[in-house]
PDB file of C-alpha atoms and ligand atoms in Angstrom:
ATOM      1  CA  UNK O   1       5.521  -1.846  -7.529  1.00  0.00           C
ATOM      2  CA  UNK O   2       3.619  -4.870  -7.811  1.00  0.00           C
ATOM      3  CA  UNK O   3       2.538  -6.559  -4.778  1.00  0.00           C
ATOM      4  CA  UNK O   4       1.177 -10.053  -4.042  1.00  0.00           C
ATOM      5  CA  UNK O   5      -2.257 -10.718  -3.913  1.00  0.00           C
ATOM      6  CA  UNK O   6      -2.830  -7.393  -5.216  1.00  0.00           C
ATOM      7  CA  UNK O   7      -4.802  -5.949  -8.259  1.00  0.00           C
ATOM      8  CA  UNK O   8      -2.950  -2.902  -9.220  1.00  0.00           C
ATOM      9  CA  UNK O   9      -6.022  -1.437 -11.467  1.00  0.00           C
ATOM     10  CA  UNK O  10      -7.883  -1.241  -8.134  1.00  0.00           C
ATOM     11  CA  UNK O  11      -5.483   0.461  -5.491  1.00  0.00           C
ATOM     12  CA  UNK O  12      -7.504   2.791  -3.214  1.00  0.00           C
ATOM     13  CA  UNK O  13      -6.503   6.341  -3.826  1.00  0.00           C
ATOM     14  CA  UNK O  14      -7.115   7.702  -0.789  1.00  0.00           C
ATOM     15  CA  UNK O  15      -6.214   5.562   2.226  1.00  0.00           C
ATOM     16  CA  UNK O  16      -6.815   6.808   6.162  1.00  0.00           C
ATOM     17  CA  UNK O  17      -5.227   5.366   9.301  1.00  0.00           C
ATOM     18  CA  UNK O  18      -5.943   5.585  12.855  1.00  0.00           C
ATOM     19  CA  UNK O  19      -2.956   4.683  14.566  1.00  0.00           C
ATOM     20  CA  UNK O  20      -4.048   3.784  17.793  1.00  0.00           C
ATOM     21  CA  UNK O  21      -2.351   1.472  20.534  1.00  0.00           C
ATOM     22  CA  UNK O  22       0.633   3.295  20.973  1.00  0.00           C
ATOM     23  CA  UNK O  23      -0.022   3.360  24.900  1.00  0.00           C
ATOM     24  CA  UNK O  24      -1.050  -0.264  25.516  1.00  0.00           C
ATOM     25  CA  UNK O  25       2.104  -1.153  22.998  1.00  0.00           C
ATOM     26  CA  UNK O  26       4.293   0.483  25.901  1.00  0.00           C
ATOM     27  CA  UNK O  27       2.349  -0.923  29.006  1.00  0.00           C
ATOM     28  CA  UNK O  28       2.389  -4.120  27.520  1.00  0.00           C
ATOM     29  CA  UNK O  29       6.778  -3.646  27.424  1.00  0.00           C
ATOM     30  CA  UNK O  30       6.433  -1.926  31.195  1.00  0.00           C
ATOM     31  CA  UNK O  31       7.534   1.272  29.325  1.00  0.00           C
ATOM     32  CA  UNK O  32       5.712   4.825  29.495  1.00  0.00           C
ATOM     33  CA  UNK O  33       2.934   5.937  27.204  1.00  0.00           C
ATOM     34  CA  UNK O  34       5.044   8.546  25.723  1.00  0.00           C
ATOM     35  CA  UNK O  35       7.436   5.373  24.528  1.00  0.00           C
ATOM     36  CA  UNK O  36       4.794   3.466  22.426  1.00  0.00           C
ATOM     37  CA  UNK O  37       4.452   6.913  20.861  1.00  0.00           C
ATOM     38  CA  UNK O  38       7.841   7.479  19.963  1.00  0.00           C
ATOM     39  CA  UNK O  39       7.847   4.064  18.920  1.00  0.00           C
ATOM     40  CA  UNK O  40       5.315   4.576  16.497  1.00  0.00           C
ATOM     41  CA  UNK O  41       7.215   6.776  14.164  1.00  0.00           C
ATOM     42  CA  UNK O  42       8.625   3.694  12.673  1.00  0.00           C
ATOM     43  CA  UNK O  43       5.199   2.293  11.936  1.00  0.00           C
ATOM     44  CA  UNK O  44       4.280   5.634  10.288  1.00  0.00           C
ATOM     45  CA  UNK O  45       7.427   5.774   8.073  1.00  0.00           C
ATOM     46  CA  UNK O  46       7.030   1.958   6.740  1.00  0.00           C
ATOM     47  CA  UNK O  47       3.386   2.802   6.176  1.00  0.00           C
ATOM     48  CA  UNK O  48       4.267   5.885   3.743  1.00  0.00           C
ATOM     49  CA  UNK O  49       6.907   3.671   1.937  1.00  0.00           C
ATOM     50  CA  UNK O  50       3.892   1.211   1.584  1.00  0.00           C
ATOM     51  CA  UNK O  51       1.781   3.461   0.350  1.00  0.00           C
ATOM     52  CA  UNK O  52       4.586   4.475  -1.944  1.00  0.00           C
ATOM     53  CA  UNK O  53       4.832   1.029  -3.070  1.00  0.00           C
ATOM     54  CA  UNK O  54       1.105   0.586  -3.795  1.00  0.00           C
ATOM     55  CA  UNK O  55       0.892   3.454  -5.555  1.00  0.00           C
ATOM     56  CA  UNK O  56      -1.492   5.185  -3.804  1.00  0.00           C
ATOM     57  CA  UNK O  57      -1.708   9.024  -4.188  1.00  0.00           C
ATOM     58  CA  UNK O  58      -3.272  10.060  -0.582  1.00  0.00           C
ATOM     59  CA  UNK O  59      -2.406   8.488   2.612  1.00  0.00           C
ATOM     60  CA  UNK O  60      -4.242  10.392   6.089  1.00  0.00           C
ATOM     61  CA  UNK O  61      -3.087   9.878   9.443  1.00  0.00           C
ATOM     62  CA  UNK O  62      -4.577  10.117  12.312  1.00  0.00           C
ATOM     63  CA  UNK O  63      -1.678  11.864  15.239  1.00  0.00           C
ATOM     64  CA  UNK O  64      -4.131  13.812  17.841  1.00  0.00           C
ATOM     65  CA  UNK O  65      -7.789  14.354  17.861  1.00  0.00           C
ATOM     66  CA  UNK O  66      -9.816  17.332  19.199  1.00  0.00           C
ATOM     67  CA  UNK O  67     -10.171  15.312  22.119  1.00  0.00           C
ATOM     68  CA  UNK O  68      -6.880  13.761  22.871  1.00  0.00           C
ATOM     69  CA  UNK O  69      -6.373  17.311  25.382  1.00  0.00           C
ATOM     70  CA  UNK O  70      -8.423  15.281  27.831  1.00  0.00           C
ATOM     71  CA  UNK O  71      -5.051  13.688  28.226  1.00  0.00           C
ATOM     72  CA  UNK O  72      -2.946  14.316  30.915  1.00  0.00           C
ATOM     73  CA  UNK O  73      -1.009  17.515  30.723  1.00  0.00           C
ATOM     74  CA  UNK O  74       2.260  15.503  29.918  1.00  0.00           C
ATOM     75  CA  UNK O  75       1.298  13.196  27.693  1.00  0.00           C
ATOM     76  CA  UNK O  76      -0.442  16.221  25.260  1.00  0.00           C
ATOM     77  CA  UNK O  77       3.319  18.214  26.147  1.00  0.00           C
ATOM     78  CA  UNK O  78       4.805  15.013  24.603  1.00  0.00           C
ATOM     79  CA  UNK O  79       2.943  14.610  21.754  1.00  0.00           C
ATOM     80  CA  UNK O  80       3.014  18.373  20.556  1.00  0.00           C
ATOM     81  CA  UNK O  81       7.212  18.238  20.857  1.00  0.00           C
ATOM     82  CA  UNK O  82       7.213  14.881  19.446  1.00  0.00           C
ATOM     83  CA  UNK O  83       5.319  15.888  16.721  1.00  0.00           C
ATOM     84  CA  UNK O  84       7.253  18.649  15.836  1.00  0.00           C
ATOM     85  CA  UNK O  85      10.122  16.865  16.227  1.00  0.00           C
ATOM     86  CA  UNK O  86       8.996  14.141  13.704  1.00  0.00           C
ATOM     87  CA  UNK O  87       8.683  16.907  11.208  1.00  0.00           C
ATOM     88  CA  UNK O  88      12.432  18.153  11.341  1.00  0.00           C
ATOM     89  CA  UNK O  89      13.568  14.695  11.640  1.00  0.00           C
ATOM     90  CA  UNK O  90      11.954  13.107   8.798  1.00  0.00           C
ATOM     91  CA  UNK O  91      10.701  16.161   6.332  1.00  0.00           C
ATOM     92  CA  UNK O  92      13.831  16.306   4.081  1.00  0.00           C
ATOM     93  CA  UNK O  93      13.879  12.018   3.749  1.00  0.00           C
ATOM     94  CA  UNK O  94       9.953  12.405   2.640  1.00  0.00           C
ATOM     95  CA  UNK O  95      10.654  15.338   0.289  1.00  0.00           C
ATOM     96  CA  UNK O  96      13.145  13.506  -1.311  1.00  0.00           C
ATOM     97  CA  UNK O  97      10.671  10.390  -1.958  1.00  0.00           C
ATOM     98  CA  UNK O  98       8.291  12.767  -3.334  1.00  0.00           C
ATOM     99  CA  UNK O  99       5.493  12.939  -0.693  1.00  0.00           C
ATOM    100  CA  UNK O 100       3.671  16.177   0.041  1.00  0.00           C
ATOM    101  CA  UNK O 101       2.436  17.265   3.558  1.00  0.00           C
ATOM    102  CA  UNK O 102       0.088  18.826   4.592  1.00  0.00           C
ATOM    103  CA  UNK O 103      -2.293  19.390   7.769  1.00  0.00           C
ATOM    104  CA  UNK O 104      -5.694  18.882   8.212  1.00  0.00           C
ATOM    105  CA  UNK O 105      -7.007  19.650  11.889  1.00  0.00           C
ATOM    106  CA  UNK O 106      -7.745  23.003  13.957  1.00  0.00           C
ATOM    107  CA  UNK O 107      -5.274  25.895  14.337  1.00  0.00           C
ATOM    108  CA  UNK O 108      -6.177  26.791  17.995  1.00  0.00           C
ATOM    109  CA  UNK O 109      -4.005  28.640  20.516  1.00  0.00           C
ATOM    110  CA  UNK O 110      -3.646  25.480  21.967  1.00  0.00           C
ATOM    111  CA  UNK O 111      -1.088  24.156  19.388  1.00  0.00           C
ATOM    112  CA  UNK O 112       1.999  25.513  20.560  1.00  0.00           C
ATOM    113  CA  UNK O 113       3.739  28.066  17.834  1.00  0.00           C
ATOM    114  CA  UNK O 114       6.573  25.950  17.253  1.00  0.00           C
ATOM    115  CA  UNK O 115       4.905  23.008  16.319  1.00  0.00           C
ATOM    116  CA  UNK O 116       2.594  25.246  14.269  1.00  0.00           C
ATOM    117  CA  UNK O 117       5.745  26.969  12.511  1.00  0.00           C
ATOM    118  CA  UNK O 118       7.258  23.222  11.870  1.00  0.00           C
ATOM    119  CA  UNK O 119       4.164  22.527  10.348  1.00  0.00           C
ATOM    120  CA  UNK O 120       4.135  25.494   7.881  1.00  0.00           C
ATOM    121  CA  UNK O 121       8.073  24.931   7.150  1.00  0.00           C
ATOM    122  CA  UNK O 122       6.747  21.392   6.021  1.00  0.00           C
ATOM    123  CA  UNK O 123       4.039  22.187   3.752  1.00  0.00           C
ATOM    124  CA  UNK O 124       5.980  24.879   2.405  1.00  0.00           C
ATOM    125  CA  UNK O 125       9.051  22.552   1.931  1.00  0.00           C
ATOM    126  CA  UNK O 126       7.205  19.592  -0.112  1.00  0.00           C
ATOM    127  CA  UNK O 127       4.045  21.368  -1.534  1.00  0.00           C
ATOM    128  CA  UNK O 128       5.327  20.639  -4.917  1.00  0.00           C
ATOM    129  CA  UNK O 129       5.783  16.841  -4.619  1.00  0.00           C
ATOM    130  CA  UNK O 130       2.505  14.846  -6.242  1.00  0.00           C
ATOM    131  CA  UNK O 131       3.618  11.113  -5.906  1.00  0.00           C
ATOM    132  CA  UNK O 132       1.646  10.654  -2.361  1.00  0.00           C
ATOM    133  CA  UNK O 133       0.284  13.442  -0.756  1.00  0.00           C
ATOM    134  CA  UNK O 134       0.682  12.701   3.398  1.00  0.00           C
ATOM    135  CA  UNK O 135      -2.113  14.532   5.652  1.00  0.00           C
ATOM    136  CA  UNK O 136      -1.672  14.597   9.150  1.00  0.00           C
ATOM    137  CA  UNK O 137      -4.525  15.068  11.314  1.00  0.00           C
ATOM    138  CA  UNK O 138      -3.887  17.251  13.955  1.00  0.00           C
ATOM    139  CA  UNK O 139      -6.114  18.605  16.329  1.00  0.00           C
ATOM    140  CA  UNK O 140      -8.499  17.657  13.750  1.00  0.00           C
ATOM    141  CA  UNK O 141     -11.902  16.304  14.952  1.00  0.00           C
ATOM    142  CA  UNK O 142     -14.465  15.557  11.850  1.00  0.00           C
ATOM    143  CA  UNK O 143     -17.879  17.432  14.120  1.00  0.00           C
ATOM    144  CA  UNK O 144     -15.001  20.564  14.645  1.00  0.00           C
ATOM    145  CA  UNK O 145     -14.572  20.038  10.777  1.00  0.00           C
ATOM    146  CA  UNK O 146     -18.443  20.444   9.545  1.00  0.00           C
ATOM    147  CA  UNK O 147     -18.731  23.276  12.764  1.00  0.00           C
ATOM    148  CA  UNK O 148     -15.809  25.030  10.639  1.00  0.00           C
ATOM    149  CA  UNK O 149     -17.747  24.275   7.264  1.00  0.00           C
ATOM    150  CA  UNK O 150     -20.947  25.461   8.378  1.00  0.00           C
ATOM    151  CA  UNK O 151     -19.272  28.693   9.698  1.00  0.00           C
ATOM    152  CA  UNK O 152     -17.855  29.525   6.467  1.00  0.00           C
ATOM    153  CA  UNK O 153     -21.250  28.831   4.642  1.00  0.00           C
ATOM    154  CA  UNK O 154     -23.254  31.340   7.169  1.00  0.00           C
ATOM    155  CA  UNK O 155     -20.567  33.838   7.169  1.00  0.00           C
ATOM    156  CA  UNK O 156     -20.421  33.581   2.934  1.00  0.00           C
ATOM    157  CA  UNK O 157     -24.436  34.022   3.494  1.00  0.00           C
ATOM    158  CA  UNK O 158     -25.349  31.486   1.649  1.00  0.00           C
ATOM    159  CA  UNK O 159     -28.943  30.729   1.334  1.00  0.00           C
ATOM    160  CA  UNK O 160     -30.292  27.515   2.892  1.00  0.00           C
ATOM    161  CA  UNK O 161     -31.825  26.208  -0.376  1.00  0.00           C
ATOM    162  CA  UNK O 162     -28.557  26.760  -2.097  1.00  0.00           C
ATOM    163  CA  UNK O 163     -26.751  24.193   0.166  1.00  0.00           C
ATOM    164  CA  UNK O 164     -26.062  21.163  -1.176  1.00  0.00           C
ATOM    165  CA  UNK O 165     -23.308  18.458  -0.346  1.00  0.00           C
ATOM    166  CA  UNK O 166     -20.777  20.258  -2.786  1.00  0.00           C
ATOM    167  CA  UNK O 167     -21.328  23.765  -0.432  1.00  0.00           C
ATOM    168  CA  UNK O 168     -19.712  21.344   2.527  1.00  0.00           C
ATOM    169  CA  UNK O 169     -17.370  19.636   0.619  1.00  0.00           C
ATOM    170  CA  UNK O 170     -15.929  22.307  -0.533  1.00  0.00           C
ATOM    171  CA  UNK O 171     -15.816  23.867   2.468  1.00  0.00           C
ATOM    172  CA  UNK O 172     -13.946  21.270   4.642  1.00  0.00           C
ATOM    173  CA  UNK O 173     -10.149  21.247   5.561  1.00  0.00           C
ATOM    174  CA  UNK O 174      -8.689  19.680   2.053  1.00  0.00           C
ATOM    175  CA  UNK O 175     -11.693  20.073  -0.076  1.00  0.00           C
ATOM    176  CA  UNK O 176      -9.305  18.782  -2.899  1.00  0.00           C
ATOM    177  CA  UNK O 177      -8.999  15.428  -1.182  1.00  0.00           C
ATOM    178  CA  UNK O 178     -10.621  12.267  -2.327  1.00  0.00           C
ATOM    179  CA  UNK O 179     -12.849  10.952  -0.053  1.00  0.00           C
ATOM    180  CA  UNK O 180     -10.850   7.897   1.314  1.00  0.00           C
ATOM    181  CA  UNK O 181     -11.797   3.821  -0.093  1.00  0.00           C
ATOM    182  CA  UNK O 182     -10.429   2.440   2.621  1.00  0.00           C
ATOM    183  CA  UNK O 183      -9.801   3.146   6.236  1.00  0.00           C
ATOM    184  CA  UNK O 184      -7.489   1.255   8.618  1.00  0.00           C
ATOM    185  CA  UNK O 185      -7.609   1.319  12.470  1.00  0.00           C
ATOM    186  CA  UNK O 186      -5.392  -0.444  14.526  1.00  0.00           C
ATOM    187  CA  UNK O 187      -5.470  -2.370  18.197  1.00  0.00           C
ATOM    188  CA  UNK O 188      -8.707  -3.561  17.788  1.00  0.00           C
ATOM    189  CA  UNK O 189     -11.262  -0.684  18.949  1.00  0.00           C
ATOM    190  CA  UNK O 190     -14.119  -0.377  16.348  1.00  0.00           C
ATOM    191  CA  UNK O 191     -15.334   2.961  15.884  1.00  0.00           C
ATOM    192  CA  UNK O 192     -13.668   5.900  14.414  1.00  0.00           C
ATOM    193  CA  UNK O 193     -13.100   8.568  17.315  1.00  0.00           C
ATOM    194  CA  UNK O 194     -14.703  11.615  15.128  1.00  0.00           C
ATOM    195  CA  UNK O 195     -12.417  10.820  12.192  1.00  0.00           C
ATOM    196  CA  UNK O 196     -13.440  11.817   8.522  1.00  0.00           C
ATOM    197  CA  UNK O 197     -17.059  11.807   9.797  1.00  0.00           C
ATOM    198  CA  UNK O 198     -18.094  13.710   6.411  1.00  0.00           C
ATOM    199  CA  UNK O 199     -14.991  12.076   4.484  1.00  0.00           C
ATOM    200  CA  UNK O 200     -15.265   8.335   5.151  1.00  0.00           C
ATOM    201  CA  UNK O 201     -19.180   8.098   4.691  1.00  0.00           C
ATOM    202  CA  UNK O 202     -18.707   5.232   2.064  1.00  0.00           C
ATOM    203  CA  UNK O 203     -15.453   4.006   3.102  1.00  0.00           C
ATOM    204  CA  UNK O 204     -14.525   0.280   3.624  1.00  0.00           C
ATOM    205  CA  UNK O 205     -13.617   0.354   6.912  1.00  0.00           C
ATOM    206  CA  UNK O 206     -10.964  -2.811   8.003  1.00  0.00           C
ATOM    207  CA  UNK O 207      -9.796  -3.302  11.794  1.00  0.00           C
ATOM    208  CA  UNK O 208      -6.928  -4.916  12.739  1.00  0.00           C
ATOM    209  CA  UNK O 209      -6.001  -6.284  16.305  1.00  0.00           C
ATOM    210  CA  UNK O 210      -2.271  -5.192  15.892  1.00  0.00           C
ATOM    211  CA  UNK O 211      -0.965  -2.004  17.759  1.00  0.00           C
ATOM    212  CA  UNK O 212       0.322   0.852  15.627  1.00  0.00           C
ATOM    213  CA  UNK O 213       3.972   0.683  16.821  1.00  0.00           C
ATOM    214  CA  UNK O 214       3.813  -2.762  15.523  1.00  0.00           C
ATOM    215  CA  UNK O 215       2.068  -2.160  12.386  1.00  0.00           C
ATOM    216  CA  UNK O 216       4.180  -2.758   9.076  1.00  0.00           C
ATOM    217  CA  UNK O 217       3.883  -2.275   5.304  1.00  0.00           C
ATOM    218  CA  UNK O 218       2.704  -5.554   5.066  1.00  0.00           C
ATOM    219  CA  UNK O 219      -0.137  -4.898   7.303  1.00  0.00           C
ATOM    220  CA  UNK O 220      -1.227  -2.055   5.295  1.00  0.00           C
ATOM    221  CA  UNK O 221      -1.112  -4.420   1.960  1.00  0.00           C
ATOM    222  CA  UNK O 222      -3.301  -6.859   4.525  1.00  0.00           C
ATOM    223  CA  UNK O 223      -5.956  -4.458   4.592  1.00  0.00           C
ATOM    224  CA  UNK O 224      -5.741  -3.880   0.946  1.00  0.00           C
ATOM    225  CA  UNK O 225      -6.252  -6.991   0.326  1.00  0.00           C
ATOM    226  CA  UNK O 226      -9.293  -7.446   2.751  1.00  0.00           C
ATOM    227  CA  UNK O 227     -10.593  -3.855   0.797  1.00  0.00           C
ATOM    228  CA  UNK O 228     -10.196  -5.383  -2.942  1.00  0.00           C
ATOM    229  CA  UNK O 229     -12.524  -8.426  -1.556  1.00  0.00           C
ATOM    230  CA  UNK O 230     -15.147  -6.358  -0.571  1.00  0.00           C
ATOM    231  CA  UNK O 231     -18.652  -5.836  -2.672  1.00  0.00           C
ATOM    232  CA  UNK O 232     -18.668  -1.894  -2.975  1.00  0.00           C
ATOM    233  CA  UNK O 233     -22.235  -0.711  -3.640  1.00  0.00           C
ATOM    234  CA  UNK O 234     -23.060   2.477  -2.437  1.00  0.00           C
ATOM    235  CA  UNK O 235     -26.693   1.605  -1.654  1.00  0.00           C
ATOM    236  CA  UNK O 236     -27.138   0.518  -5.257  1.00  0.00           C
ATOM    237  CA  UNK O 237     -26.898  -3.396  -5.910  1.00  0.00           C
ATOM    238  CA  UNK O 238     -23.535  -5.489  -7.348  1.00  0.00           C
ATOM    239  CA  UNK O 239     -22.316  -5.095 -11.211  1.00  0.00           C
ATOM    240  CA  UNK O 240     -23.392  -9.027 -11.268  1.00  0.00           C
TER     241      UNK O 240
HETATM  242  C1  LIG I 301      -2.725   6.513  19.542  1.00  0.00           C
HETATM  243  O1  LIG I 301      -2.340   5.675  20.582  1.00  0.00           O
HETATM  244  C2  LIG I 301      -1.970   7.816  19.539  1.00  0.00           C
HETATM  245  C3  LIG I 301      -2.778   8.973  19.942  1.00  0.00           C
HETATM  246  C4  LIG I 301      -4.030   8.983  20.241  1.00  0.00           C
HETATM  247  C5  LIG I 301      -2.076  10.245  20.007  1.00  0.00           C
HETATM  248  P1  LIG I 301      -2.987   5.799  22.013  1.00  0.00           P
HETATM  249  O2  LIG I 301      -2.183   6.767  22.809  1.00  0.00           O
HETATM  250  O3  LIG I 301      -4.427   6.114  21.892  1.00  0.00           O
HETATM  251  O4  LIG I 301      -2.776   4.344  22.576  1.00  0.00           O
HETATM  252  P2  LIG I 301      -3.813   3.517  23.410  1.00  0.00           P
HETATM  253  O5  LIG I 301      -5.083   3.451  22.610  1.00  0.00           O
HETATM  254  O6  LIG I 301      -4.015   4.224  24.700  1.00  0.00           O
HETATM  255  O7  LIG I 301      -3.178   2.172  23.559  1.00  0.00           O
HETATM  256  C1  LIG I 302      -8.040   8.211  18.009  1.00  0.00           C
HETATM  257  O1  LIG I 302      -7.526   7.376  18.986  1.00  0.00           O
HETATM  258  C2  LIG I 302      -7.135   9.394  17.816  1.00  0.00           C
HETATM  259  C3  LIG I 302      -5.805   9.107  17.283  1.00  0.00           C
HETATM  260  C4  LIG I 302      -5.339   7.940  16.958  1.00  0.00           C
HETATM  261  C5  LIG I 302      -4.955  10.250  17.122  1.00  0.00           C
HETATM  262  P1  LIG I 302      -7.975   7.502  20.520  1.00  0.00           P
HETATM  263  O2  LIG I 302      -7.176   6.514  21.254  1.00  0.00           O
HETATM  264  O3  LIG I 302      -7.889   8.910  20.957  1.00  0.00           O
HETATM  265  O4  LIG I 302      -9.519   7.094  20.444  1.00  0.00           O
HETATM  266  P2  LIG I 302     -10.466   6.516  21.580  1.00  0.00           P
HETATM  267  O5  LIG I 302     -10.333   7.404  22.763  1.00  0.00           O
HETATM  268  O6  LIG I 302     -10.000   5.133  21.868  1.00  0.00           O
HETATM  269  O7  LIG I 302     -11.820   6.546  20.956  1.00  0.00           O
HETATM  270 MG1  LIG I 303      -6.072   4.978  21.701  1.00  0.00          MG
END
């Protein structure tokens, strides 16, 4: 689908999310924390049919970081049933649009089984879909993902002057995913909370001041409009 503003020969691929502001959406509406994050499945939904209608192939979210258990007790309760949850309420809607999930994000006896087995129902239900390929973050920290790569390289015994940047990459959570163009965090913090450390090394980072629960589509095409203006070098110099 063609989209205003847009240049449809340069979509990003690969486009990451934080969605943050879930709890200041709720205090803002006197509501509880847990609200703004049950509020913020409809953001998540309209920004997989945006990515749908861009055309993009990979779309990463960000649901609960390696340290979001400094949380209190019922708040991390919440999000793990909410979570799962999400997955029985919306998996058979996104396998029939074509999207493929999958997880990216530690498998710790902290993740209670149920969510764990939702999560394996899920992959296993849409891992043949290709049209846009939805990871969720979970328990995923990007310093827990390189401790996890350089695991696997010691216990592989690799030798040190063998490693190169393929050894990680191949070695992190999706090592089939594209590293992501662009990445979009929301409520107006400006850092990225251990996300995609290795992933989003040369990724065109755009902040936006609304809160997830309120973010749309159209805020997503926003920041792919912001993304298309930007000079991409790489620490070369511009095609001009
Ligand atoms: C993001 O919203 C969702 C998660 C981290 C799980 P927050 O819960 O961080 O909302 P704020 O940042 O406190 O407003
Ligand atoms: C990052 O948001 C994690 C997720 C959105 C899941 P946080 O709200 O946890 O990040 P900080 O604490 O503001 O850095
Ligand atoms: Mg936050």
């Amino acid at each position: 689908m063609d989209v205003p503003g847009i240049d449809p020969t340069r979509i990003p691929v690969h486009i990451a999310a934080v969605m943050d502001g879930n709890g200041r959406w709720a205090q803002r509406r006197g509501l509880k924390r847990t609200e703004g994050h049950a509020a913020g499945e409809e953001a998540l939904m309209d920004a997989i049919d945006g990515a749908l209608d861009l055309g993009s192939s990979w779309l990463t979210v960000y649901a609960f970081s390696t340290e979001n258990w400094r949380r209190p007790v019922d708040e991390v309760r919440y999000l793990m049933g909410f979570n799962e949850s999400l997955l029985v309420r919306r998996r058979d809607e996104l396998n029939a649009k074509g999207v493929r999930i999958r997880f990216i994000g530690r498998r710790d006896w902290r993740v209670p089984k149920r969510l764990l087995r939702r999560i394996d129902e899920s992959i296993e239900l849409t891992k043949k879909n290709r049209t846009l390929t939805l990871t969720i973050a979970f328990n995923y920290g990007g310093r827990a993902e390189l401790v996890d790569a350089v695991r696997q390289i010691v216990r592989e015994g690799i030798a040190a002057d063998r490693i190169d940047e393929k050894t990680i990459a191949k070695r992190l959570y999706a090592p089939d995913m594209p590293d992501p163009e662009l990445l979009v965090r929301t409520s107006g913090e400006y850092r990225l909370s251990n996300y995609l450390m290795w992933e989003a090394a040369y990724s065109e980072l755009v902040f936006t001041d609304v809160l997830w629960p309120d973010f749309r589509r159209e805020h997503l095409f926003d920041a792919v409009r912001e993304y298309q203006a930007r000079d991409r070098r790489f620490g070369g110099l511009s095609d001009e």
